[in-house]
mmCIF file of C-alpha atoms and ligand atoms in Angstrom:
data_model
loop_
_atom_site.group_PDB
_atom_site.id
_atom_site.type_symbol
_atom_site.label_atom_id
_atom_site.label_comp_id
_atom_site.label_asym_id
_atom_site.label_seq_id
_atom_site.Cartn_x
_atom_site.Cartn_y
_atom_site.Cartn_z
ATOM 1 C CA MET A 172 0.218 -0.234 0.051
ATOM 2 C CA THR A 173 1.298 3.409 -1.005
ATOM 3 C CA PRO A 174 2.037 5.579 1.914
ATOM 4 C CA PRO A 175 -0.488 8.814 2.634
ATOM 5 C CA GLN A 176 0.569 12.361 1.784
ATOM 6 C CA VAL A 177 0.687 14.848 4.898
ATOM 7 C CA LEU A 178 -0.012 18.103 4.028
ATOM 8 C CA THR A 179 0.003 20.499 6.888
ATOM 9 C CA THR A 180 -1.098 23.566 4.954
ATOM 10 C CA VAL A 181 -4.270 24.786 2.570
ATOM 11 C CA SER A 182 -2.430 25.279 -0.586
ATOM 12 C CA SER A 183 -0.441 22.028 -0.472
ATOM 13 C CA PHE A 184 -3.599 20.179 0.466
ATOM 14 C CA ARG A 185 -5.815 21.428 -2.256
ATOM 15 C CA ALA A 186 -2.794 20.950 -4.861
ATOM 16 C CA ALA A 187 -1.911 17.289 -4.022
ATOM 17 C CA LEU A 188 -5.602 16.403 -4.284
ATOM 18 C CA ALA A 189 -6.335 18.396 -7.674
ATOM 19 C CA GLU A 190 -2.950 15.995 -8.550
ATOM 20 C CA ALA A 191 -4.807 13.201 -7.338
ATOM 21 C CA VAL A 192 -8.359 13.771 -9.042
ATOM 22 C CA ALA A 193 -6.769 14.590 -12.800
ATOM 23 C CA ALA A 194 -4.417 11.243 -12.191
ATOM 24 C CA HIS A 195 -7.977 9.305 -11.567
ATOM 25 C CA VAL A 196 -9.504 11.014 -15.074
ATOM 26 C CA ARG A 197 -6.606 10.493 -16.915
ATOM 27 C CA GLU A 198 -6.514 6.726 -15.786
ATOM 28 C CA ARG A 199 -10.123 5.575 -15.471
ATOM 29 C CA GLY A 200 -11.227 8.159 -17.664
ATOM 30 C CA ALA A 201 -13.827 8.578 -14.868
ATOM 31 C CA ALA A 202 -15.115 11.221 -11.754
ATOM 32 C CA PRO A 203 -13.917 9.930 -9.035
ATOM 33 C CA ALA A 204 -16.149 9.811 -5.533
ATOM 34 C CA VAL A 205 -13.621 11.589 -2.746
ATOM 35 C CA GLY A 206 -14.476 10.172 0.716
ATOM 36 C CA LEU A 207 -13.954 12.311 3.571
ATOM 37 C CA VAL A 208 -13.129 11.306 7.131
ATOM 38 C CA PRO A 209 -12.793 14.453 9.292
ATOM 39 C CA THR A 210 -11.194 13.750 12.700
ATOM 40 C CA MET A 211 -9.734 15.368 15.322
ATOM 41 C CA GLY A 212 -7.180 12.478 16.317
ATOM 42 C CA ALA A 213 -6.437 10.220 18.366
ATOM 43 C CA LEU A 214 -7.691 7.711 16.497
ATOM 44 C CA HIS A 215 -9.368 4.574 17.893
ATOM 45 C CA SER A 216 -11.226 1.574 15.593
ATOM 46 C CA GLY A 217 -14.391 4.054 14.920
ATOM 47 C CA HIS A 218 -12.299 6.154 13.320
ATOM 48 C CA ALA A 219 -10.995 2.914 11.278
ATOM 49 C CA ALA A 220 -15.002 2.144 10.746
ATOM 50 C CA LEU A 221 -15.685 5.134 9.345
ATOM 51 C CA VAL A 222 -12.097 5.157 7.043
ATOM 52 C CA ASP A 223 -13.241 1.467 5.806
ATOM 53 C CA ALA A 224 -16.548 2.763 4.956
ATOM 54 C CA ALA A 225 -15.387 5.647 2.703
ATOM 55 C CA ARG A 226 -12.304 3.210 1.488
ATOM 56 C CA ALA A 227 -15.220 0.800 0.243
ATOM 57 C CA ALA A 228 -17.154 3.579 -1.295
ATOM 58 C CA SER A 229 -14.819 6.001 -2.926
ATOM 59 C CA ASP A 230 -11.759 6.017 -5.254
ATOM 60 C CA ILE A 231 -9.518 8.625 -3.237
ATOM 61 C CA VAL A 232 -9.901 8.687 0.842
ATOM 62 C CA ILE A 233 -9.085 12.181 2.037
ATOM 63 C CA ALA A 234 -8.695 12.940 5.898
ATOM 64 C CA SER A 235 -8.385 15.437 8.608
ATOM 65 C CA ILE A 236 -6.734 15.693 12.099
ATOM 66 C CA PHE A 237 -7.092 18.908 13.575
ATOM 67 C CA VAL A 238 -7.817 19.349 17.373
ATOM 68 C CA ASN A 239 -10.278 22.417 16.646
ATOM 69 C CA PRO A 240 -10.286 24.694 19.417
ATOM 70 C CA LEU A 241 -14.070 26.441 19.435
ATOM 71 C CA GLN A 242 -15.963 23.021 20.335
ATOM 72 C CA PHE A 243 -14.176 23.014 23.475
ATOM 73 C CA ASP A 244 -15.722 23.971 26.986
ATOM 74 C CA ASP A 245 -13.047 25.036 28.540
ATOM 75 C CA ASP A 246 -9.296 25.868 27.687
ATOM 76 C CA ALA A 247 -8.057 22.794 29.925
ATOM 77 C CA ASP A 248 -10.275 20.331 28.193
ATOM 78 C CA TYR A 249 -8.589 21.381 24.512
ATOM 79 C CA LEU A 250 -5.317 21.542 26.061
ATOM 80 C CA HIS A 251 -5.262 17.920 27.652
ATOM 81 C CA TYR A 252 -7.053 16.345 24.763
ATOM 82 C CA PRO A 253 -4.985 13.274 23.427
ATOM 83 C CA ARG A 254 -2.703 14.446 20.687
ATOM 84 C CA THR A 255 -1.151 11.217 18.576
ATOM 85 C CA PRO A 256 -0.176 12.180 15.603
ATOM 86 C CA GLU A 257 2.463 9.611 14.778
ATOM 87 C CA ARG A 258 -0.174 6.435 15.450
ATOM 88 C CA ASP A 259 -3.018 8.855 13.656
ATOM 89 C CA VAL A 260 -0.838 8.775 10.511
ATOM 90 C CA ALA A 261 0.300 5.417 10.770
ATOM 91 C CA LEU A 262 -3.524 4.020 11.434
ATOM 92 C CA LEU A 263 -4.966 6.250 8.672
ATOM 93 C CA GLY A 264 -2.405 4.678 6.341
ATOM 94 C CA ALA A 265 -2.634 1.124 7.257
ATOM 95 C CA HIS A 266 -6.392 1.670 6.138
ATOM 96 C CA GLY A 267 -6.058 3.141 3.067
ATOM 97 C CA VAL A 268 -6.145 6.976 3.386
ATOM 98 C CA ASP A 269 -4.686 8.673 0.044
ATOM 99 C CA LEU A 270 -4.101 12.198 1.612
ATOM 100 C CA ILE A 271 -3.985 13.529 5.392
ATOM 101 C CA PHE A 272 -4.462 17.195 6.142
ATOM 102 C CA THR A 273 -2.882 18.199 9.163
ATOM 103 C CA PRO A 274 -3.302 22.313 9.565
ATOM 104 C CA ASP A 275 -1.826 24.009 12.232
ATOM 105 C CA LEU A 276 -3.826 26.869 14.289
ATOM 106 C CA ALA A 277 -2.586 29.614 11.973
ATOM 107 C CA GLN A 278 -3.727 27.534 8.819
ATOM 108 C CA MET A 279 -7.482 26.864 9.812
ATOM 109 C CA TYR A 280 -7.710 30.229 11.740
ATOM 110 C CA PRO A 281 -5.356 32.741 10.057
ATOM 111 C CA GLY A 282 -7.010 35.572 12.165
ATOM 112 C CA ASP A 283 -7.219 34.884 15.817
ATOM 113 C CA SER A 284 -7.243 31.091 16.630
ATOM 114 C CA HIS A 285 -9.592 31.681 19.765
ATOM 115 C CA ALA A 286 -11.832 33.984 18.091
ATOM 116 C CA PRO A 287 -12.141 34.386 14.459
ATOM 117 C CA LEU A 288 -14.492 36.897 14.162
ATOM 118 C CA VAL A 289 -16.863 34.984 10.776
ATOM 119 C CA ARG A 290 -18.280 31.572 12.111
ATOM 120 C CA VAL A 291 -20.953 29.378 11.045
ATOM 121 C CA SER A 292 -23.703 28.856 13.672
ATOM 122 C CA ALA A 293 -25.635 26.127 14.649
ATOM 123 C CA GLY A 294 -28.866 28.349 15.614
ATOM 124 C CA GLN A 295 -31.470 26.852 18.063
ATOM 125 C CA LEU A 296 -30.361 23.005 16.770
ATOM 126 C CA GLY A 297 -27.030 23.397 18.176
ATOM 127 C CA THR A 298 -28.861 24.595 21.869
ATOM 128 C CA ARG A 299 -30.826 21.151 22.499
ATOM 129 C CA TRP A 300 -29.652 18.591 24.236
ATOM 130 C CA GLU A 301 -25.636 17.608 24.256
ATOM 131 C CA GLY A 302 -25.894 21.389 23.465
ATOM 132 C CA ALA A 303 -27.718 22.394 26.280
ATOM 133 C CA ALA A 304 -24.768 20.633 28.361
ATOM 134 C CA ARG A 305 -21.959 21.791 26.396
ATOM 135 C CA PRO A 306 -22.938 25.481 24.922
ATOM 136 C CA GLY A 307 -21.393 26.740 22.070
ATOM 137 C CA HIS A 308 -19.626 23.018 21.628
ATOM 138 C CA PHE A 309 -21.900 22.703 18.155
ATOM 139 C CA ASP A 310 -21.288 26.059 17.055
ATOM 140 C CA GLY A 311 -17.364 25.228 16.518
ATOM 141 C CA VAL A 312 -18.235 22.242 15.044
ATOM 142 C CA VAL A 313 -19.996 23.569 12.312
ATOM 143 C CA THR A 314 -17.647 26.551 11.719
ATOM 144 C CA VAL A 315 -14.846 23.982 11.442
ATOM 145 C CA VAL A 316 -16.388 21.660 9.417
ATOM 146 C CA ALA A 317 -17.597 24.295 7.076
ATOM 147 C CA LYS A 318 -14.209 25.559 6.897
ATOM 148 C CA LEU A 319 -12.744 21.899 6.017
ATOM 149 C CA PHE A 320 -15.350 21.249 3.311
ATOM 150 C CA ASN A 321 -14.177 24.246 1.722
ATOM 151 C CA ILE A 322 -10.530 23.490 1.968
ATOM 152 C CA MET A 323 -11.151 19.892 1.083
ATOM 153 C CA SER A 324 -13.796 19.767 -1.696
ATOM 154 C CA PRO A 325 -12.225 18.279 -4.581
ATOM 155 C CA PRO A 326 -12.267 20.008 -8.056
ATOM 156 C CA ALA A 327 -14.877 19.086 -10.536
ATOM 157 C CA PRO A 328 -15.766 16.504 -11.658
ATOM 158 C CA ALA A 329 -14.925 14.978 -8.501
ATOM 159 C CA ARG A 330 -18.152 14.908 -6.224
ATOM 160 C CA LEU A 331 -17.553 14.563 -2.056
ATOM 161 C CA GLU A 332 -19.019 12.531 0.663
ATOM 162 C CA ALA A 333 -18.295 13.320 4.014
ATOM 163 C CA TRP A 334 -18.416 9.670 6.845
ATOM 164 C CA PHE A 335 -19.562 10.533 10.362
ATOM 165 C CA GLY A 336 -20.300 8.130 13.362
ATOM 166 C CA ALA A 337 -23.999 8.184 13.624
ATOM 167 C CA LYS A 338 -22.785 7.445 17.579
ATOM 168 C CA ASP A 339 -22.794 11.215 17.449
ATOM 169 C CA ALA A 340 -26.533 11.946 15.755
ATOM 170 C CA GLU A 341 -26.654 15.481 16.854
ATOM 171 C CA GLN A 342 -23.399 16.480 15.039
ATOM 172 C CA VAL A 343 -24.634 14.348 12.466
ATOM 173 C CA ALA A 344 -28.286 16.327 12.108
ATOM 174 C CA ILE A 345 -27.031 19.396 12.756
ATOM 175 C CA ILE A 346 -23.927 18.970 9.783
ATOM 176 C CA THR A 347 -26.269 17.906 7.383
ATOM 177 C CA ARG A 348 -28.761 20.968 7.817
ATOM 178 C CA MET A 349 -25.643 23.537 7.840
ATOM 179 C CA THR A 350 -24.785 21.633 4.054
ATOM 180 C CA ALA A 351 -28.180 22.653 3.223
ATOM 181 C CA ASP A 352 -28.491 25.734 4.541
ATOM 182 C CA LEU A 353 -24.994 27.137 3.328
ATOM 183 C CA ASN A 354 -25.592 25.060 0.002
ATOM 184 C CA ILE A 355 -22.745 22.917 0.416
ATOM 185 C CA ASP A 356 -22.105 20.612 -2.054
ATOM 186 C CA VAL A 357 -21.500 17.262 -0.511
ATOM 187 C CA ASP A 358 -23.108 14.310 0.885
ATOM 188 C CA ILE A 359 -23.306 13.055 4.720
ATOM 189 C CA ARG A 360 -22.629 9.255 4.897
ATOM 190 C CA THR A 361 -22.902 7.720 8.759
ATOM 191 C CA VAL A 362 -21.685 5.129 9.696
ATOM 192 C CA PRO A 363 -23.442 2.420 12.387
ATOM 193 C CA ILE A 364 -22.643 2.393 15.773
ATOM 194 C CA VAL A 365 -20.568 -0.384 16.716
ATOM 195 C CA ARG A 366 -21.512 -2.082 20.066
ATOM 196 C CA ASP A 367 -19.741 -4.583 22.479
ATOM 197 C CA GLU A 368 -21.072 -8.450 22.838
ATOM 198 C CA HIS A 369 -23.246 -6.885 25.434
ATOM 199 C CA GLY A 370 -24.574 -3.550 23.696
ATOM 200 C CA LEU A 371 -23.195 -0.940 25.229
ATOM 201 C CA ALA A 372 -21.796 1.506 22.638
ATOM 202 C CA LEU A 373 -17.972 1.964 21.346
ATOM 203 C CA SER A 374 -15.846 4.836 23.317
ATOM 204 C CA SER A 375 -12.855 5.720 24.509
ATOM 205 C CA ARG A 376 -14.409 6.801 27.826
ATOM 206 C CA ASN A 377 -15.708 3.359 27.937
ATOM 207 C CA GLN A 378 -11.959 2.702 29.284
ATOM 208 C CA ARG A 379 -12.114 4.629 32.424
ATOM 209 C CA LEU A 380 -15.567 2.722 33.576
ATOM 210 C CA ASP A 381 -14.455 0.068 36.393
ATOM 211 C CA GLU A 382 -16.687 -3.606 36.185
ATOM 212 C CA THR A 383 -19.076 -2.081 38.812
ATOM 213 C CA ASP A 384 -19.369 1.241 36.419
ATOM 214 C CA TYR A 385 -19.458 -1.313 32.740
ATOM 215 C CA SER A 386 -22.507 -2.995 34.398
ATOM 216 C CA ALA A 387 -24.558 0.051 35.840
ATOM 217 C CA ALA A 388 -23.328 1.331 32.083
ATOM 218 C CA LEU A 389 -25.733 -1.280 30.270
ATOM 219 C CA ALA A 390 -28.900 0.341 31.623
ATOM 220 C CA ILE A 391 -28.135 3.220 28.797
ATOM 221 C CA PRO A 392 -28.437 0.696 25.400
ATOM 222 C CA ALA A 393 -31.119 -1.312 27.454
ATOM 223 C CA ALA A 394 -33.120 1.510 27.787
ATOM 224 C CA LEU A 395 -32.668 2.166 24.010
ATOM 225 C CA PHE A 396 -33.778 -1.072 22.924
ATOM 226 C CA ALA A 397 -36.432 -1.569 24.910
ATOM 227 C CA LEU A 398 -37.728 1.849 23.329
ATOM 228 C CA SER A 399 -37.015 0.464 19.691
ATOM 229 C CA GLU A 400 -38.682 -3.296 20.230
ATOM 230 C CA ASP A 401 -42.169 -0.382 21.565
ATOM 231 C CA ALA A 402 -41.421 0.976 18.146
ATOM 232 C CA ALA A 403 -40.789 -1.944 16.080
ATOM 233 C CA SER A 404 -44.297 -3.548 17.429
ATOM 234 C CA GLU A 405 -46.318 -0.083 17.440
ATOM 235 C CA ARG A 406 -47.201 -0.457 20.815
ATOM 236 C CA ARG A 407 -46.950 3.068 22.826
ATOM 237 C CA LEU A 408 -43.438 4.289 23.632
ATOM 238 C CA GLY A 409 -42.689 3.540 26.637
ATOM 239 C CA VAL A 410 -40.374 6.675 27.199
ATOM 240 C CA ALA A 411 -41.292 7.766 30.898
ATOM 241 C CA ASP A 412 -41.129 3.850 32.190
ATOM 242 C CA GLN A 413 -37.292 3.658 30.843
ATOM 243 C CA VAL A 414 -36.900 7.228 32.430
ATOM 244 C CA GLU A 415 -37.990 6.163 35.483
ATOM 245 C CA GLU A 416 -35.850 3.008 35.541
ATOM 246 C CA LEU A 417 -32.949 4.693 35.216
ATOM 247 C CA ARG A 418 -33.400 7.145 37.641
ATOM 248 C CA SER A 419 -33.798 4.293 39.952
ATOM 249 C CA ALA A 420 -30.889 2.303 38.534
ATOM 250 C CA GLU A 421 -27.337 2.260 40.760
ATOM 251 C CA GLY A 422 -24.666 4.039 39.352
ATOM 252 C CA VAL A 423 -26.470 6.259 36.606
ATOM 253 C CA GLU A 424 -26.993 9.436 36.711
ATOM 254 C CA LEU A 425 -29.656 10.391 33.740
ATOM 255 C CA ASP A 426 -29.023 13.639 32.123
ATOM 256 C CA TYR A 427 -31.895 13.378 29.238
ATOM 257 C CA LEU A 428 -33.588 10.250 27.645
ATOM 258 C CA VAL A 429 -35.979 11.732 24.593
ATOM 259 C CA VAL A 430 -37.722 10.649 21.512
ATOM 260 C CA VAL A 431 -36.991 13.456 19.055
ATOM 261 C CA ASP A 432 -37.613 14.090 15.153
ATOM 262 C CA PRO A 433 -34.442 13.091 13.380
ATOM 263 C CA ASP A 434 -33.886 16.721 11.465
ATOM 264 C CA SER A 435 -35.244 18.781 13.958
ATOM 265 C CA LEU A 436 -34.096 17.068 16.785
ATOM 266 C CA GLU A 437 -37.099 19.019 18.939
ATOM 267 C CA GLU A 438 -38.991 16.271 21.252
ATOM 268 C CA LEU A 439 -41.917 14.373 19.806
ATOM 269 C CA GLN A 440 -45.684 15.091 21.391
ATOM 270 C CA PRO A 441 -48.532 12.856 21.242
ATOM 271 C CA GLY A 442 -50.419 13.869 18.212
ATOM 272 C CA ASP A 443 -47.561 15.145 16.392
ATOM 273 C CA ALA A 444 -47.076 13.516 12.521
ATOM 274 C CA LEU A 445 -44.626 11.189 14.233
ATOM 275 C CA LEU A 446 -46.878 10.411 17.309
ATOM 276 C CA ASP A 447 -49.956 9.451 17.616
ATOM 277 C CA GLU A 448 -51.806 10.361 20.597
ATOM 278 C CA HIS A 449 -51.546 7.015 22.125
ATOM 279 C CA GLY A 450 -47.770 7.534 22.296
ATOM 280 C CA VAL A 451 -47.613 5.064 19.556
ATOM 281 C CA LEU A 452 -44.689 6.029 16.671
ATOM 282 C CA ARG A 453 -45.796 6.775 13.191
ATOM 283 C CA GLY A 454 -42.592 7.286 11.546
ATOM 284 C CA ARG A 455 -38.907 7.728 11.809
ATOM 285 C CA ALA A 456 -38.033 9.059 14.905
ATOM 286 C CA LEU A 457 -34.099 8.815 17.361
ATOM 287 C CA ALA A 458 -33.947 8.183 21.091
ATOM 288 C CA LEU A 459 -31.028 9.737 22.061
ATOM 289 C CA ILE A 460 -30.025 9.302 25.934
ATOM 290 C CA ALA A 461 -27.130 10.884 27.854
ATOM 291 C CA ALA A 462 -25.693 9.614 31.483
ATOM 292 C CA ARG A 463 -23.273 10.036 33.796
ATOM 293 C CA VAL A 464 -21.672 6.437 34.692
ATOM 294 C CA GLY A 465 -18.845 6.407 37.164
ATOM 295 C CA PRO A 466 -16.275 9.358 35.968
ATOM 296 C CA VAL A 467 -17.407 9.484 32.455
ATOM 297 C CA ARG A 468 -20.526 11.230 30.461
ATOM 298 C CA LEU A 469 -21.991 8.589 27.831
ATOM 299 C CA ILE A 470 -23.880 9.046 25.259
ATOM 300 C CA ASP A 471 -26.132 6.728 22.679
ATOM 301 C CA ASN A 472 -28.622 6.578 20.483
ATOM 302 C CA VAL A 473 -30.994 4.261 18.222
ATOM 303 C CA ILE A 474 -33.188 5.222 15.262
ATOM 304 C CA LEU A 475 -36.773 4.094 15.936
ATOM 305 C CA SER A 476 -39.103 2.760 13.111
ATOM 306 C CA PRO A 477 -42.669 1.398 13.148
ATOM 307 C CA GLY A 478 -42.672 -2.314 12.546
ATOM 308 C CA ARG A 479 -38.500 -2.599 12.650
ATOM 309 C CA SER A 480 -36.082 -3.281 15.161
ATOM 310 C CA GLN A 481 -32.625 -2.271 15.450
ATOM 311 C CA PRO A 482 -29.967 -4.446 15.589
ATOM 312 C CA ARG A 483 -28.200 -4.762 18.746
ATOM 313 C CA GLU A 484 -24.606 -5.050 18.015
HETATM 314 O O1 LIG B 66 -16.462 14.733 15.358
HETATM 315 C C1 LIG B 66 -14.928 15.166 15.552
HETATM 316 O O2 LIG B 66 -14.582 14.057 15.802
HETATM 317 C C2 LIG B 66 -15.860 16.510 15.709
HETATM 318 O O3 LIG B 66 -16.544 17.009 15.877
HETATM 319 C C3 LIG B 66 -15.472 16.688 13.813
HETATM 320 C C4 LIG B 66 -16.146 16.068 13.395
HETATM 321 C C5 LIG B 66 -13.861 16.101 13.365
HETATM 322 C C6 LIG B 66 -14.661 18.510 13.925
HETATM 323 O O4 LIG B 66 -14.128 18.756 14.660
#
């Protein structure tokens, strides 16, 4: 496998991508599909799954590694965020990435790195659920992602697809809406949540759970799967029952468990288009959960569809 090219400046990245697109057109006589995996580094098997999906669907795979200060709640978190650039480049190369963009702060935010004057706002979408728990986080995410799309979009005739993990369901909904509202020409693709054999969604934070925490954390997927079964069986969604169960579960501090419209992220109410007056789901919805277990805050979600249960692994 050819090692990936690592580019640190906007101009060198654009030139390398233009050359890769031109070479593809010359050799294959067809427009390439370019798959982008944006990351903040400290890569793990979840990122590898994203790259593998992009590799399988694209002719040219590109990735970015940039720890974005705008999306951190506080400076200490940003400063202590793990940075493992050599390992990250090796992982991306081993999974077949062609070009890696690793800008520094001055490349990404040429004005003032911590307070760029012009930013993108996630609007009301950025204030719900995780947005309420982390004010400003999604504004920081959409600002950097819009910039990455601008910098990393290939020249015509190539087309861009960007890959994100379904575990960050709110992030995906907000980025999808941002691309529509700002007319950014990119298809957003998601890779399903990867779960362990007991159903817990994989996350680097799981390493900080001891045995007791881990057992307690299993209440999170259990609640989501119970809702998925309610939806699949077309019976009343037992959200209140699950909330009560989680509130009384030892070792779990529930932040929220809600069923929302997957696009607007608004909580469904009986009598809405998606939820009938008996609380039975009538269309596709998203169950979102966040809870603190031991030393970590875990998030998870499941798509709810009438007549269809979601796979647990
Ligand atoms: O999901 C992430 O790792 C980040 O939010 C992203 C999309 C790379 C933007 O910094």
